[in-house]
Amino acid sequence: MSTYHRIVPNTWWLQRRPYILFMIRELTSVFVAGYCIFLLVLVYKLTQGADVYGNFMAAMKSPISVVLHLITLVFVLYHTITWFNLTPKILVVYRGEERIPQGLVAGTFYVGWLVISAIVAWLVLGV
Amino acid sequence: MAKSNEPIWWSLFSAGGMVAAMIFPILIIITGILVPFGLAGGDDSLNFQRIHKAISQNNSVKLILFIVISLPLFHWAHRFRFTLVDVGLKSMSTLISILCYGGAIAGTIVSAVIFWNI
Amino acid sequence: MAETMQLEIFRYHPEKDSEPTFQIFEVPFREDWVVLDAINHIKDEIDGTLSYRWSCQMGVCGSCGIMINNVPKLSCAAFLKDYYPDKISIEPLTGFPVERDLIFEMDDFMTKLTEIQPYIIRKEGEEKPLDEGEYLQSPAELAHFKQYSMCINCMLCYAACPVYALDSSFVGPAAIALGQRYNMDTRDQGRDARQELIASNEGIWECTFVGECSAVCPKDVDPAAAIQRAKISSTVDWFKDVLIPWGKK
């Protein structure tokens, strides 16, 4: 008489929506890495002189670059939103018996994100 | 069971995740939408002269860019390693760890060399 | 004509089956019935051989955990009317070996619960003598860990956790949450003792924060948060150990 061991298929995550969303969240890291490589290439082209850099800038204006950027943006935004929404679970702050509401903690990060984005845009674009 | 050394990778993962979450969306909008559609500020503010001067003459800019590029690589490495384990590749977990963290370390070194030589 | 609905239930008889099968039962649909009522009806009126765990019928004993349409739930807390008129699929909790029908082997879980040392631990010589009275604790101090004390050991979190399903050496959500319940209790001094298990590779570091454990918990224990918080405190410890190795532990 033996206990029965059920095998978990490697496609376990396709069976329920929460698992699919989890997997998408994890896969955002690939797009994060992809953009890191892009930035690195951008800086490298900068070291190769004005002509090479200019060609790269022109390539950035191509449809395929725009499409890849947009896809990357969707995934990176999903990373940002899931990241900020999960942070209040980790950063638990109490005032006496009351816990600071999770929405307030997450909200602080969203506000910080907008502020930092504005600063980065101002620095990079010089506007 | 001994206490793990995962904290170092998890710290890098967390730091990289925060950098990517905060800074990448606006950067992607700049390089993917504003620049291609000519909305990147007056007289193309990402032109060679301005950007090259800003980076090469400014060590703090180099450092910030270096961090913005290398930390998220470690975020990817840690997350991707566990993703591969989660889809059943646990038997190869040592090889996966070496490839993932090794990749992030390699990217970091390349990045450091490039910034050092600007 | 009275309304009915169908339950497709996982059957496994170790004495005669090498593989499990599914059996469909037709039960009366009653507005106020939960899945446990339907299963009890099956056992009483249709097939007395159906084996399953249950007890309090009110969501406090943690006995009746099953997979309902691939989601871990307490059978006493899942109303038939939320599924009617669709057929419901019922299986034993994922991640555990099956003994018979819906009854799974929970030895691994029980072992982990004991290994986490779920009791107040005082350091050598710091046990308060009885004549000095109780350990005093403010409501605020209680609030810090109370959530983690609400666990009813129903194991729905283990069934929801893909990490545990893939690797049963993972210490798991409930055990770590229970460890945190004591770590955060001001009367306890045993955090270091529990760290060997909690901060191991099979402890918090195997968790990838899927978060489904907290989503299915019937008592809002939020084990996922307990684990992530332990990652932070363990990381702080690690850096202290590395950067200040001569520091007193």
Coordinates of C-alpha atoms in Angstrom, one line a residue:
Chain A
M1 CA 0.0 0.0 0.0
S2 CA 1.6 3.2 -1.1
T3 CA 1.0 6.9 -1.1
Y4 CA 0.5 8.4 -4.5
H5 CA 2.8 11.2 -5.6
R6 CA 1.3 13.6 -8.1
I7 CA 3.8 15.1 -10.6
V8 CA 3.8 18.8 -11.0
P9 CA 4.1 19.7 -14.7
N10 CA 6.6 22.5 -15.7
T11 CA 3.6 24.3 -17.1
W12 CA 2.0 24.6 -13.7
W13 CA 1.9 28.3 -14.0
L14 CA -0.4 28.3 -17.0
Q15 CA -3.2 26.7 -15.0
R16 CA -4.4 29.8 -13.1
R17 CA -4.4 33.5 -13.7
P18 CA -2.5 34.5 -10.5
Y19 CA 0.3 32.2 -11.6
I20 CA 0.4 33.5 -15.1
L21 CA 0.6 37.1 -13.8
F22 CA 3.4 36.0 -11.5
M23 CA 5.3 34.5 -14.4
I24 CA 4.8 37.7 -16.5
R25 CA 6.1 39.7 -13.5
E26 CA 9.2 37.5 -13.3
L27 CA 9.8 37.8 -17.1
T28 CA 9.8 41.6 -16.8
S29 CA 13.4 41.1 -15.6
V30 CA 14.4 40.0 -19.1
F31 CA 13.2 43.4 -20.5
V32 CA 15.0 45.2 -17.7
A33 CA 18.2 43.4 -18.6
G34 CA 17.5 44.2 -22.3
Y35 CA 17.3 47.9 -21.6
C36 CA 20.5 47.7 -19.5
I37 CA 22.3 46.3 -22.6
F38 CA 20.7 49.1 -24.7
L39 CA 22.0 51.8 -22.3
L40 CA 25.4 50.2 -22.2
V41 CA 25.6 50.1 -26.0
L42 CA 24.4 53.8 -26.1
V43 CA 27.3 54.8 -23.8
Y44 CA 29.7 52.7 -25.8
K45 CA 28.7 54.4 -29.1
L46 CA 29.3 57.7 -27.3
T47 CA 32.9 56.7 -26.8
Q48 CA 33.3 55.9 -30.5
G49 CA 32.9 59.4 -31.7
A50 CA 30.2 61.8 -33.0
D51 CA 29.6 59.8 -36.3
V52 CA 29.1 56.5 -34.7
Y53 CA 26.9 58.0 -32.0
G54 CA 24.9 59.9 -34.6
N55 CA 24.3 56.7 -36.6
F56 CA 23.0 55.1 -33.4
M57 CA 20.7 58.0 -32.6
A58 CA 19.3 57.6 -36.2
A59 CA 18.8 53.9 -35.6
M60 CA 16.9 54.7 -32.4
K61 CA 14.4 56.6 -34.6
S62 CA 13.6 53.5 -36.7
P63 CA 10.2 51.7 -36.3
I64 CA 11.7 48.6 -34.9
S65 CA 13.5 50.5 -32.2
V66 CA 10.3 52.3 -31.3
V67 CA 8.3 49.1 -31.2
L68 CA 10.9 47.3 -29.1
H69 CA 11.0 50.3 -26.7
L70 CA 7.2 50.3 -26.4
I71 CA 7.1 46.6 -25.6
T72 CA 9.9 47.1 -23.1
L73 CA 8.0 50.0 -21.6
V74 CA 4.9 47.9 -21.0
F75 CA 6.9 45.2 -19.2
V76 CA 9.0 47.7 -17.2
L77 CA 5.8 49.5 -16.1
Y78 CA 4.4 46.2 -15.0
H79 CA 7.6 45.7 -13.0
T80 CA 7.3 49.2 -11.5
I81 CA 3.6 48.8 -10.5
T82 CA 4.0 45.3 -9.0
W83 CA 7.2 46.4 -7.2
F84 CA 5.6 49.4 -5.6
N85 CA 2.4 47.5 -4.7
L86 CA 4.4 44.7 -3.0
T87 CA 6.7 47.0 -1.1
P88 CA 4.2 47.8 1.7
K89 CA 4.1 44.1 2.6
I90 CA 7.8 44.2 3.3
L91 CA 8.1 47.6 4.9
V92 CA 5.7 47.3 7.8
V93 CA 5.6 50.4 10.0
Y94 CA 3.6 50.7 13.2
R95 CA 2.4 53.7 15.0
G96 CA 1.5 52.2 18.4
E97 CA -1.1 49.6 17.7
E98 CA -2.0 50.9 14.3
R99 CA -0.2 49.8 11.1
I100 CA 0.5 52.5 8.6
P101 CA -2.0 51.8 5.7
Q102 CA -0.4 49.9 2.8
G103 CA -1.9 52.3 0.4
L104 CA -0.1 55.1 2.0
V105 CA 3.3 53.3 1.8
A106 CA 2.7 52.4 -1.8
G107 CA 1.5 55.9 -2.6
T108 CA 4.8 57.3 -1.2
F109 CA 6.7 55.3 -3.7
Y110 CA 4.5 56.3 -6.6
V111 CA 5.0 60.0 -5.6
G112 CA 8.7 59.4 -5.3
W113 CA 8.7 57.8 -8.8
L114 CA 7.0 60.8 -10.3
V115 CA 9.4 63.2 -8.7
I116 CA 12.5 61.1 -9.7
S117 CA 11.1 60.8 -13.3
A118 CA 10.7 64.6 -13.5
I119 CA 14.2 65.1 -12.2
V120 CA 15.7 62.6 -14.7
A121 CA 13.7 64.1 -17.6
W122 CA 14.9 67.6 -16.6
L123 CA 18.6 66.4 -16.3
V124 CA 18.6 64.4 -19.5
L125 CA 16.6 66.7 -21.7
G126 CA 17.8 69.9 -20.2
V127 CA 14.3 71.3 -20.4
Chain B
M1 CA 20.8 23.5 7.5
A2 CA 23.3 26.4 7.6
K3 CA 22.4 30.0 7.2
S4 CA 22.5 30.9 3.5
N5 CA 24.6 33.5 1.6
E6 CA 21.7 34.4 -0.5
P7 CA 21.4 37.9 1.1
I8 CA 24.1 39.3 -1.1
W9 CA 22.3 38.4 -4.3
W10 CA 18.9 39.4 -2.8
S11 CA 20.3 42.8 -1.8
L12 CA 21.6 43.4 -5.3
F13 CA 18.3 42.2 -6.7
S14 CA 16.3 44.5 -4.5
A15 CA 18.5 47.5 -5.2
G16 CA 18.4 46.8 -8.9
G17 CA 14.7 46.4 -8.8
M18 CA 14.2 49.7 -7.2
V19 CA 16.5 51.5 -9.6
A20 CA 14.7 49.9 -12.6
A21 CA 11.3 50.6 -11.2
M22 CA 12.1 54.3 -10.5
I23 CA 14.3 55.3 -13.4
F24 CA 13.8 53.0 -16.3
P25 CA 10.2 54.0 -17.4
I26 CA 11.2 57.7 -17.9
L27 CA 14.4 56.7 -19.7
I28 CA 12.5 54.3 -22.0
I29 CA 10.1 57.1 -22.8
I30 CA 13.0 59.4 -23.6
T31 CA 14.9 57.0 -25.8
G32 CA 11.9 55.2 -27.3
I33 CA 9.3 58.0 -27.8
L34 CA 10.7 61.4 -27.2
V35 CA 13.9 61.1 -29.2
P36 CA 12.4 59.2 -32.2
F37 CA 9.5 61.7 -32.5
G38 CA 11.7 64.7 -32.1
L39 CA 10.3 65.7 -28.8
A40 CA 13.6 65.5 -26.9
G41 CA 13.8 69.2 -26.0
G42 CA 15.0 72.1 -28.1
D43 CA 17.7 71.4 -30.7
D44 CA 17.9 67.7 -29.9
S45 CA 19.2 67.7 -26.4
L46 CA 20.6 64.2 -26.7
N47 CA 23.2 65.5 -29.3
F48 CA 26.8 64.2 -29.1
Q49 CA 28.4 67.4 -27.8
R50 CA 26.1 67.9 -24.9
I51 CA 25.9 64.2 -23.7
H52 CA 29.6 63.5 -24.2
K53 CA 30.5 66.6 -22.3
A54 CA 28.1 65.8 -19.5
I55 CA 29.4 62.3 -19.0
S56 CA 33.1 62.7 -19.7
Q57 CA 33.6 65.7 -17.5
N58 CA 31.5 64.5 -14.6
N59 CA 32.6 61.6 -12.5
S60 CA 29.4 61.6 -10.5
V61 CA 27.4 61.3 -13.8
K62 CA 29.6 58.3 -14.7
L63 CA 29.0 56.7 -11.3
I64 CA 25.3 57.2 -11.5
L65 CA 25.0 55.8 -15.0
F66 CA 27.3 52.9 -14.0
I67 CA 24.9 52.1 -11.1
V68 CA 21.8 52.6 -13.3
I69 CA 23.2 50.1 -15.8
S70 CA 24.8 47.4 -13.6
L71 CA 22.4 47.1 -10.6
P72 CA 19.3 46.2 -12.7
L73 CA 21.5 43.5 -14.3
F74 CA 21.7 41.9 -10.9
H75 CA 18.0 42.3 -10.5
W76 CA 17.6 40.3 -13.8
A77 CA 20.2 37.7 -12.8
H78 CA 18.5 36.8 -9.5
R79 CA 14.9 36.9 -10.8
F80 CA 15.7 35.0 -13.9
R81 CA 17.7 32.3 -12.0
F82 CA 14.6 31.6 -9.8
T83 CA 12.3 31.7 -12.8
L84 CA 14.3 29.0 -14.5
V85 CA 14.2 26.9 -11.3
D86 CA 10.4 27.5 -11.0
V87 CA 9.8 26.0 -14.5
G88 CA 11.5 22.8 -13.5
L89 CA 15.2 23.4 -14.1
K90 CA 16.2 23.0 -10.4
S91 CA 18.6 20.2 -11.3
M92 CA 20.7 22.7 -13.2
S93 CA 20.5 25.3 -10.5
T94 CA 24.3 25.6 -10.0
L95 CA 24.9 26.1 -13.7
I96 CA 22.0 28.6 -13.9
S97 CA 23.4 30.6 -11.0
I98 CA 26.8 30.8 -12.6
L99 CA 25.4 31.9 -15.9
C100 CA 23.0 34.4 -14.4
Y101 CA 25.2 36.1 -11.8
G102 CA 28.2 35.6 -14.1
G103 CA 26.4 37.5 -16.8
A104 CA 25.5 40.3 -14.5
I105 CA 29.1 40.5 -13.2
A106 CA 30.4 40.5 -16.8
G107 CA 28.1 43.3 -17.8
T108 CA 29.2 45.2 -14.7
I109 CA 32.8 44.8 -15.6
V110 CA 32.3 45.8 -19.2
S111 CA 30.3 48.8 -18.0
A112 CA 33.1 49.8 -15.6
V113 CA 35.7 49.6 -18.3
I114 CA 33.7 51.7 -20.6
F115 CA 33.1 54.4 -18.0
W116 CA 36.7 54.3 -16.9
N117 CA 37.9 55.0 -20.4
I118 CA 35.4 57.8 -21.4
Chain C
M1 CA -37.8 18.7 -9.7
A2 CA -35.1 19.5 -7.3
E3 CA -31.9 21.1 -8.7
T4 CA -28.7 19.2 -8.6
M5 CA -25.1 19.8 -9.4
Q6 CA -22.1 17.6 -10.1
L7 CA -18.9 17.0 -8.1
E8 CA -16.0 15.3 -9.9
I9 CA -13.9 13.9 -7.1
F10 CA -10.4 12.4 -7.0
R11 CA -10.5 8.8 -6.0
Y12 CA -7.5 6.7 -4.9
H13 CA -7.5 3.4 -3.1
P14 CA -4.0 2.4 -2.3
E15 CA -5.0 -1.3 -1.7
K16 CA -6.3 -1.7 -5.3
D17 CA -5.3 1.3 -7.4
S18 CA -1.9 2.1 -8.9
E19 CA -3.3 5.3 -10.4
P20 CA -6.0 7.6 -9.2
T21 CA -9.3 8.1 -11.0
F22 CA -12.1 10.7 -11.0
Q23 CA -15.7 9.9 -10.0
I24 CA -18.6 12.1 -10.8
F25 CA -21.4 12.4 -8.2
E26 CA -24.7 14.2 -8.5
V27 CA -25.7 16.0 -5.4
P28 CA -28.8 18.1 -4.5
F29 CA -28.1 21.8 -4.9
R30 CA -29.1 23.8 -1.7
E31 CA -28.6 27.5 -1.4
D32 CA -27.0 27.3 2.0
W33 CA -24.8 24.2 1.4
V34 CA -21.1 24.3 1.4
V35 CA -18.9 21.8 -0.5
L36 CA -18.4 19.9 2.8
D37 CA -22.2 19.4 3.0
A38 CA -22.2 18.0 -0.5
I39 CA -19.3 15.7 0.3
N40 CA -21.0 14.5 3.5
H41 CA -24.2 13.9 1.5
I42 CA -22.2 11.7 -0.9
K43 CA -20.7 9.7 2.0
D44 CA -24.1 9.3 3.7
E45 CA -26.3 8.6 0.8
I46 CA -24.3 7.6 -2.3
D47 CA -20.8 6.2 -1.6
G48 CA -19.7 5.4 1.9
T49 CA -16.2 4.7 0.8
L50 CA -15.3 8.3 0.1
S51 CA -12.6 9.4 2.5
Y52 CA -11.9 13.0 3.6
R53 CA -11.0 15.1 6.6
W54 CA -13.3 17.5 8.3
S55 CA -14.3 18.6 11.8
C56 CA -15.6 22.0 13.0
Q57 CA -17.5 23.0 9.8
M58 CA -16.8 26.6 10.7
G59 CA -13.3 27.5 9.4
V60 CA -11.3 27.2 12.7
C61 CA -10.0 23.7 12.8
G62 CA -8.1 23.7 9.5
S63 CA -9.0 20.0 8.8
C64 CA -11.0 20.2 5.5
G65 CA -8.6 21.7 3.0
I66 CA -9.1 20.5 -0.5
M67 CA -8.5 21.7 -4.1
I68 CA -11.8 23.1 -5.6
N69 CA -11.3 23.7 -9.3
N70 CA -7.6 23.8 -8.7
V71 CA -7.8 26.4 -6.0
P72 CA -7.0 25.5 -2.3
K73 CA -10.0 26.1 -0.1
L74 CA -11.7 24.9 3.1
S75 CA -14.6 22.7 2.0
C76 CA -16.6 24.1 4.9
A77 CA -16.1 27.7 3.5
A78 CA -16.8 27.1 -0.2
F79 CA -20.5 27.6 -1.0
L80 CA -22.1 25.5 -3.7
K81 CA -24.0 28.5 -5.0
D82 CA -20.8 30.2 -6.0
Y83 CA -20.2 27.4 -8.5
Y84 CA -23.7 26.3 -9.5
P85 CA -24.6 25.2 -12.1
D86 CA -21.1 24.3 -13.2
K87 CA -19.5 21.0 -12.2
I88 CA -16.9 21.2 -9.4
S89 CA -13.6 19.4 -9.6
I90 CA -12.3 18.3 -6.2
E91 CA -8.8 17.0 -5.4
P92 CA -6.6 16.6 -2.4
L93 CA -4.3 19.6 -1.6
T94 CA -1.5 19.9 -4.1
G95 CA 2.1 19.2 -3.1
F96 CA 1.3 16.4 -0.6
P97 CA 1.4 12.6 -1.2
V98 CA -2.1 11.1 -1.3
E99 CA -3.0 8.4 1.2
R100 CA -6.6 7.7 0.1
D101 CA -9.1 9.8 -1.9
L102 CA -8.9 13.3 -0.5
I103 CA -6.7 12.4 2.5
F104 CA -3.0 13.4 2.1
E105 CA 0.0 12.7 4.1
M106 CA 0.9 15.8 6.3
D107 CA 3.9 14.4 8.1
D108 CA 6.3 16.8 6.3
F109 CA 4.2 19.8 7.5
M110 CA 4.0 18.5 11.0
T111 CA 7.8 18.0 11.1
K112 CA 8.4 21.5 9.9
L113 CA 6.0 23.0 12.5
T114 CA 8.1 21.3 15.3
E115 CA 11.4 22.2 13.8
I116 CA 10.6 25.9 13.8
Q117 CA 10.5 25.8 17.6
P118 CA 7.1 27.3 18.0
Y119 CA 7.3 28.3 21.7
I120 CA 8.7 31.1 23.8
I121 CA 12.5 30.6 24.1
R122 CA 14.4 32.5 26.8
K123 CA 18.2 32.8 26.8
E124 CA 20.2 31.0 29.4
G125 CA 19.6 32.5 32.8
E126 CA 16.9 34.9 31.6
E127 CA 13.8 32.9 32.5
K128 CA 11.7 35.0 34.9
P129 CA 11.0 33.2 38.2
L130 CA 7.3 32.7 38.9
D131 CA 7.3 34.9 41.9
E132 CA 8.3 37.9 39.8
G133 CA 5.0 37.6 37.9
E134 CA 4.1 37.5 34.3
Y135 CA 5.9 38.9 31.3
L136 CA 4.1 42.2 30.5
Q137 CA 3.2 43.0 27.0
S138 CA 1.4 46.1 25.7
P139 CA -1.4 46.0 23.1
A140 CA 1.0 47.6 20.6
E141 CA 3.5 44.8 21.1
L142 CA 0.8 42.2 20.7
A143 CA -0.4 43.9 17.5
H144 CA 3.0 43.3 15.9
F145 CA 2.7 39.6 15.8
K146 CA -1.0 38.8 16.4
Q147 CA -1.7 38.3 12.7
Y148 CA 0.9 35.5 12.5
S149 CA -0.7 33.7 15.5
M150 CA -4.0 33.3 13.7
C151 CA -2.8 30.3 11.6
I152 CA -5.1 27.2 11.8
N153 CA -2.6 24.9 10.1
C154 CA -4.9 24.2 7.2
M155 CA -2.0 23.9 4.7
L156 CA -3.9 25.8 2.0
C157 CA -0.8 28.0 1.7
Y158 CA 1.4 25.0 1.0
A159 CA -1.0 23.8 -1.6
A160 CA -1.0 27.2 -3.3
C161 CA 2.8 27.5 -3.3
P162 CA 4.5 26.4 -6.5
V163 CA 7.9 26.3 -4.9
Y164 CA 6.7 23.7 -2.3
A165 CA 5.0 21.7 -5.1
L166 CA 8.2 21.5 -7.0
D167 CA 10.4 21.0 -4.0
S168 CA 9.1 19.7 -0.7
S169 CA 12.3 20.6 1.1
F170 CA 11.1 24.2 1.2
V171 CA 10.2 25.0 4.8
G172 CA 7.1 26.7 3.6
P173 CA 4.7 29.6 4.4
A174 CA 2.9 28.5 7.5
A175 CA 6.0 27.3 9.3
I176 CA 8.0 30.5 8.6
A177 CA 5.0 32.6 9.6
L178 CA 4.8 30.6 12.8
G179 CA 8.5 31.3 13.4
Q180 CA 7.9 35.0 12.8
R181 CA 5.0 34.9 15.3
Y182 CA 7.6 34.0 18.0
N183 CA 10.4 36.1 16.6
M184 CA 8.2 39.2 16.8
D185 CA 6.8 38.3 20.3
T186 CA 8.5 40.6 22.8
R187 CA 8.6 37.8 25.4
D188 CA 10.7 35.6 23.0
Q189 CA 14.5 35.6 22.7
G190 CA 14.8 32.7 20.3
R191 CA 15.2 34.4 17.0
D192 CA 18.8 33.2 16.6
A193 CA 17.8 29.7 17.4
R194 CA 15.2 29.7 14.6
Q195 CA 17.5 31.4 12.1
E196 CA 19.3 28.2 11.3
L197 CA 16.1 27.0 9.7
I198 CA 14.5 30.2 8.6
A199 CA 17.6 31.8 7.0
S200 CA 18.7 28.6 5.3
N201 CA 18.5 27.9 1.5
E202 CA 15.4 25.8 2.1
G203 CA 13.9 28.5 4.3
I204 CA 13.0 32.0 3.2
W205 CA 15.5 32.0 0.4
E206 CA 13.6 29.5 -1.7
C207 CA 10.6 31.8 -1.7
T208 CA 10.0 33.7 -4.9
F209 CA 7.1 35.8 -3.5
V210 CA 4.4 34.4 -5.7
G211 CA 2.1 35.5 -3.0
E212 CA -0.6 32.9 -3.6
C213 CA -0.1 31.6 0.0
S214 CA -1.5 34.8 1.4
A215 CA -4.2 35.0 -1.3
V216 CA -5.7 31.6 -0.2
C217 CA -5.2 31.9 3.5
P218 CA -8.6 31.8 5.2
K219 CA -7.3 33.7 8.3
D220 CA -5.5 36.6 6.6
V221 CA -2.2 35.5 8.2
D222 CA -0.3 36.8 5.2
P223 CA 2.6 34.3 5.3
A224 CA 4.1 35.9 2.2
A225 CA 4.7 39.1 4.1
A226 CA 6.2 37.2 7.0
I227 CA 8.7 35.6 4.7
Q228 CA 9.7 38.8 2.9
R229 CA 10.1 40.6 6.3
A230 CA 12.3 37.7 7.4
K231 CA 14.4 38.3 4.2
I232 CA 15.0 41.9 5.3
S233 CA 16.0 41.0 8.9
S234 CA 18.1 38.1 7.7
T235 CA 19.9 40.3 5.2
V236 CA 20.6 42.9 7.8
D237 CA 22.0 40.1 10.0
W238 CA 24.2 38.9 7.1
F239 CA 25.7 42.3 6.5
K240 CA 26.3 42.8 10.2
D241 CA 28.1 39.4 10.3
V242 CA 30.1 40.2 7.2
L243 CA 31.0 43.8 8.0
I244 CA 31.3 43.4 11.8
P245 CA 32.5 39.8 12.3
W246 CA 33.9 40.5 15.7
G247 CA 30.6 41.9 17.0
K248 CA 28.8 40.1 19.8
K249 CA 26.1 37.8 18.5

